[in-house]
Coordinates of C-alpha atoms in Angstrom, one line a residue:
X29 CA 35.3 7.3 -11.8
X30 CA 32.6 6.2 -9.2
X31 CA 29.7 6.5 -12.1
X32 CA 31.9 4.6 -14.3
X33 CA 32.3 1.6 -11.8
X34 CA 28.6 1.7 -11.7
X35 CA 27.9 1.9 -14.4
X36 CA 30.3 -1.8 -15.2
X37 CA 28.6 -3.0 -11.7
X38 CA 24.8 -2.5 -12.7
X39 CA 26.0 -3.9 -16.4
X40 CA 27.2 -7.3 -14.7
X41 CA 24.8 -7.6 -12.3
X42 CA 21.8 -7.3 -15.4
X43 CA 23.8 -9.8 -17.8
X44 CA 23.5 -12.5 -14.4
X45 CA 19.8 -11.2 -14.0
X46 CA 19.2 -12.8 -17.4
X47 CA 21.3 -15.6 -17.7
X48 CA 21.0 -17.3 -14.1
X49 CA 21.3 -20.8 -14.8
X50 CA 24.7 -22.3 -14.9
X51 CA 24.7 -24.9 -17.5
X52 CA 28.4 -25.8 -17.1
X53 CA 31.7 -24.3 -15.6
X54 CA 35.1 -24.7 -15.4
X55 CA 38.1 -22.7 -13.2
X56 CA 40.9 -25.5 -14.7
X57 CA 42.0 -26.0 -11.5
X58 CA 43.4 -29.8 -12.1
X59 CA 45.8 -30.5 -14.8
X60 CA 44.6 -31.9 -17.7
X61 CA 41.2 -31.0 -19.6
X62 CA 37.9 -32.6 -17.6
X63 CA 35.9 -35.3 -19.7
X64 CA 33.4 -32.9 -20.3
X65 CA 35.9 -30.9 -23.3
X66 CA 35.8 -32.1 -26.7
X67 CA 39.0 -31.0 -29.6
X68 CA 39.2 -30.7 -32.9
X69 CA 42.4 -30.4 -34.3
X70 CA 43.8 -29.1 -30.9
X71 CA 46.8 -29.4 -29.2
X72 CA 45.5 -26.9 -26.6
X73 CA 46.2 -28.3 -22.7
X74 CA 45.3 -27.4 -19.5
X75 CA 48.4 -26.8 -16.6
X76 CA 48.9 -24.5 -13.8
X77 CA 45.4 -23.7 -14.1
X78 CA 44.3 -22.5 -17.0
X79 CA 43.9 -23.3 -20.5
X80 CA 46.5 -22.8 -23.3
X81 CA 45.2 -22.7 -26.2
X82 CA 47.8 -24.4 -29.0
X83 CA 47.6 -25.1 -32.7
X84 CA 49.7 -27.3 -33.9
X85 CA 52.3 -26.0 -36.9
X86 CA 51.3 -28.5 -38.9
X87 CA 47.7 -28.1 -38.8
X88 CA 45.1 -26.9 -41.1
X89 CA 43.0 -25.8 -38.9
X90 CA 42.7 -23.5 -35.2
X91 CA 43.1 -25.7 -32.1
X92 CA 39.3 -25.8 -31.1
X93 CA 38.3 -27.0 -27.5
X94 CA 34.8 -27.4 -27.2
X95 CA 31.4 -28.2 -24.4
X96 CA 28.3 -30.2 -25.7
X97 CA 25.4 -28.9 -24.1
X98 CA 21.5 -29.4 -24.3
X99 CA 20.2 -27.1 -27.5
X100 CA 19.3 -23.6 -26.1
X101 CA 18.8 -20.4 -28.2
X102 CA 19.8 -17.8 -25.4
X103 CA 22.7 -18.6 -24.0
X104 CA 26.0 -16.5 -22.3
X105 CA 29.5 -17.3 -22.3
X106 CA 31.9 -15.9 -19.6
X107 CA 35.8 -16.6 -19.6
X108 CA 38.7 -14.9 -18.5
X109 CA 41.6 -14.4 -21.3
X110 CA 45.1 -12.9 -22.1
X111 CA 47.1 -12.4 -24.9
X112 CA 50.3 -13.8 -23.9
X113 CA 52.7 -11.9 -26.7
X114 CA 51.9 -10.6 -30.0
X115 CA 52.1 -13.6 -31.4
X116 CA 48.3 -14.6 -30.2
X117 CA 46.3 -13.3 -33.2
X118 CA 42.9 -14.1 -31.9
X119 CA 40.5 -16.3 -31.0
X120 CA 37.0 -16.9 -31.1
X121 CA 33.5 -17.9 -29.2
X122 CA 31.8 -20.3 -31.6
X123 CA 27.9 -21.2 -30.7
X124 CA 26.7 -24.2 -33.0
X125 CA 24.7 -27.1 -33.6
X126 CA 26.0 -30.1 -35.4
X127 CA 22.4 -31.2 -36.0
X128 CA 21.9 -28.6 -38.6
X129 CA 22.8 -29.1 -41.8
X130 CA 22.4 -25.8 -43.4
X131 CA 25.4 -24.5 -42.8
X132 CA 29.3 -25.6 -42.6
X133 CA 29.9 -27.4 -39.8
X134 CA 27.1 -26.4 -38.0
X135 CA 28.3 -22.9 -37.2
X136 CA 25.5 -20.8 -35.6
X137 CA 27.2 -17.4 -34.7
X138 CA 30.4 -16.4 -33.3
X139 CA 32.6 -13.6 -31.7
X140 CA 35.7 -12.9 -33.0
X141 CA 38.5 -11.3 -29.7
X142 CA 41.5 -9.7 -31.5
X143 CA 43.9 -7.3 -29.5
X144 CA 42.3 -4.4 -31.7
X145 CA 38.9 -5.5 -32.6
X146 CA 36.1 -7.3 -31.7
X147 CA 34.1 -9.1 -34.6
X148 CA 30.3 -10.7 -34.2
X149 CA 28.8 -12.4 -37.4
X150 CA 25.6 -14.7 -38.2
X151 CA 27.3 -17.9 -40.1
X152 CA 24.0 -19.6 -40.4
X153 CA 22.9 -17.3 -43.0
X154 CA 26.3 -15.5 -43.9
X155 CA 29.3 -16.7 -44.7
X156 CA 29.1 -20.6 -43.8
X157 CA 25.6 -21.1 -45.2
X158 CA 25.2 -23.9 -47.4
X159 CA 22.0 -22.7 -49.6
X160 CA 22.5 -22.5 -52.7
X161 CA 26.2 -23.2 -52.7
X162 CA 26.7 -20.1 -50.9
X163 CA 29.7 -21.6 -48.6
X164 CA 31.3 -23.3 -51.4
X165 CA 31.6 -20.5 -53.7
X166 CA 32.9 -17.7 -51.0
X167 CA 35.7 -20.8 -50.1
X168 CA 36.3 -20.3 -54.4
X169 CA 36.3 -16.4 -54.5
X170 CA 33.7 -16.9 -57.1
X171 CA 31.2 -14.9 -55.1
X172 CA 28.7 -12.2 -57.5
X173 CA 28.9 -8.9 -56.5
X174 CA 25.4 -9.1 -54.8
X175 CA 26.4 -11.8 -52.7
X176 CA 29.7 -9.9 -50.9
X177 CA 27.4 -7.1 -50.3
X178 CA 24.7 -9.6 -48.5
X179 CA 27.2 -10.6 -46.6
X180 CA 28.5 -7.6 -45.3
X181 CA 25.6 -7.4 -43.2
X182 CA 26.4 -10.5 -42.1
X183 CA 28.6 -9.1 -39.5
X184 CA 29.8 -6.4 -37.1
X185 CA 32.9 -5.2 -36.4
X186 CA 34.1 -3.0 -33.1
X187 CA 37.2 -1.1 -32.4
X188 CA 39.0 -2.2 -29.3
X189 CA 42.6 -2.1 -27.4
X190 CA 43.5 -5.0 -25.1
X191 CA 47.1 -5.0 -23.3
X192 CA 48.6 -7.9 -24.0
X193 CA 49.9 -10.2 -20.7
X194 CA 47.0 -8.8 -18.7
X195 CA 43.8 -10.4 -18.1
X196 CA 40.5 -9.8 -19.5
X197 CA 37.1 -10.8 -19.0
X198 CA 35.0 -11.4 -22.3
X199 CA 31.2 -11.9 -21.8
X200 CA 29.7 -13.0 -25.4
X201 CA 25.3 -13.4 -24.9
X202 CA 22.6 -14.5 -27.6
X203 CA 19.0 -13.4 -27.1
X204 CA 16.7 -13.7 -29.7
X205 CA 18.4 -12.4 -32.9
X206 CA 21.2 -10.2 -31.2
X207 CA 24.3 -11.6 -30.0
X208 CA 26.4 -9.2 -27.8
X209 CA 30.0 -8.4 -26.5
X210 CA 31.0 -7.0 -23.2
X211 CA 35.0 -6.8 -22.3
X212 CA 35.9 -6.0 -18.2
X213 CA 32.1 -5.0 -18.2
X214 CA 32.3 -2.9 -20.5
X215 CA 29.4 -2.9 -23.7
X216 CA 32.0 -3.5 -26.8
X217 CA 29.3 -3.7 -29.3
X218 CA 25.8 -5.8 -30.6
X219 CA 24.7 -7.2 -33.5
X220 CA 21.0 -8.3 -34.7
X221 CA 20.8 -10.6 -37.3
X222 CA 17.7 -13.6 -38.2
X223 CA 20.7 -16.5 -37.6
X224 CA 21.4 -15.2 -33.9
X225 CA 18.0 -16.7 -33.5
X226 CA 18.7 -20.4 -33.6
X227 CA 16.9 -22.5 -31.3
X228 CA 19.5 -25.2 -30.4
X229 CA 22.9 -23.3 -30.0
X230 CA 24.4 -26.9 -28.4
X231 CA 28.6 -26.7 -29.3
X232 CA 29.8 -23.9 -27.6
X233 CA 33.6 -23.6 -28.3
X234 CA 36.7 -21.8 -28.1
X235 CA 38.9 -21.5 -31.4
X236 CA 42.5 -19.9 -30.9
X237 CA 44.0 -18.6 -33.6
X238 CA 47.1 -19.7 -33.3
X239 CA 49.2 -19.6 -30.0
X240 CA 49.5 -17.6 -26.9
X241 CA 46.5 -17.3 -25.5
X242 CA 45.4 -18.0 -22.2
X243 CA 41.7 -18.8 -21.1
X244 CA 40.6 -19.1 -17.2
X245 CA 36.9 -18.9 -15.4
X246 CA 35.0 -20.7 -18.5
X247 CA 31.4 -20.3 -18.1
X248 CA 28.4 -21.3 -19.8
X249 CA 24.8 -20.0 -18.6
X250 CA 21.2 -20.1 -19.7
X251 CA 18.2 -18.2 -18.7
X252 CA 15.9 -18.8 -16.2
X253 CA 13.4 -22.0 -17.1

């Protein structure tokens, strides 16, 4: 037990070795979101300190809730979460940049945090690029049989089991081409892929997928300049 607890201690302390800059923060200890968060289609708020993350019913789209930051291509992104019932499905750590226009929306790379599985794909070159028509034709399920196997290396997917009401810490880094995942300091799983390495990540958000989830401890930090 006493290797294992190093092992998670020495695993923290390296991920804050490398990413020692803290670009922006927030405990959500007020009521009510800072000016600093931007939405999209959220009806998420923030009470009794922490976030709740709430899509609407009637939207077409997950609540996302969202920091602006000065572009930076290796980036982490700390924040404490729970899964309030099993009706939170998932929700997701979105690194973008609106600048680009390559690919829907901007979207760089994300992690996907599901109760059973932990997801990490390359959108800028996967499954929201815009080359080509790529984007447009997966949204059509008129992909070629060539193109569903390119993009099955698009992403990677890792087994995991998260209790639902308790509270979780989800550490999600990019550096160079590999974006990783790390869950109560524990390695859940990497992936390397050539879209990882965009220079300007500068949208960092959180998407919830749909209800009943909880976020606390938001973090966002950059390495050392």
């Amino acid at each position: 037990m006493k290797s294992i607890l190093c092992l998670a201690l020495l695993s923290t302390a390296a991920f804050a070795a490398d990413y020692p800059r803290v670009i922006f923060s927030d405990e959500f200890a007020a009521d009510g979101f800072g000016k600093a968060w931007g939405h999209y289609k959220s009806s998420s708020e923030v009470k009794g300190g922490v976030l709740v993350g709430i899509t609407a019913p009637t939207s077409d789209h997950s609540a996302v809730d969202h920091i602006r930051i000065e572009g930076e291509r290796d980036l982490e992104v700390s924040v404490k979460f729970r899964f309030v019932s099993d009706k939170a499905k998932s929700f997701n750590v979105w690194f973008d940049d609106k600048n680009y226009k390559g690919s829907h929306a901007g979207h760089i790379c994300q992690a996907s945090i599901a109760p059973t599985g932990v997801t990490v794909s390359d959108a800028k070159t996967g499954g929201f690029d815009l080359t080509g028509g790529l984007y447009d034709r997966k949204k059509a399920n008129q992909l070629t049989d060539e193109e569903k196997k390119m993009l099955a290396t698009k992403a990677a997917k890792f087994p995991v089991k998260l209790s639902l009401e308790e509270w979780h810490t989800l550490v999600v880094t990019t550096k160079g081409e590999e974006i990783s995942v790390s869950i109560d300091g524990k390695a859940v799983g990497s992936f390397k892929s050539p879209g990882v390495n965009h220079d300007t990540k500068s949208l960092i958000s959180l998407t919830t997928n749909a209800v009943d989830v909880e976020y606390d401890d938001f973090s966002i930090k950059g390495v050392a300049k």
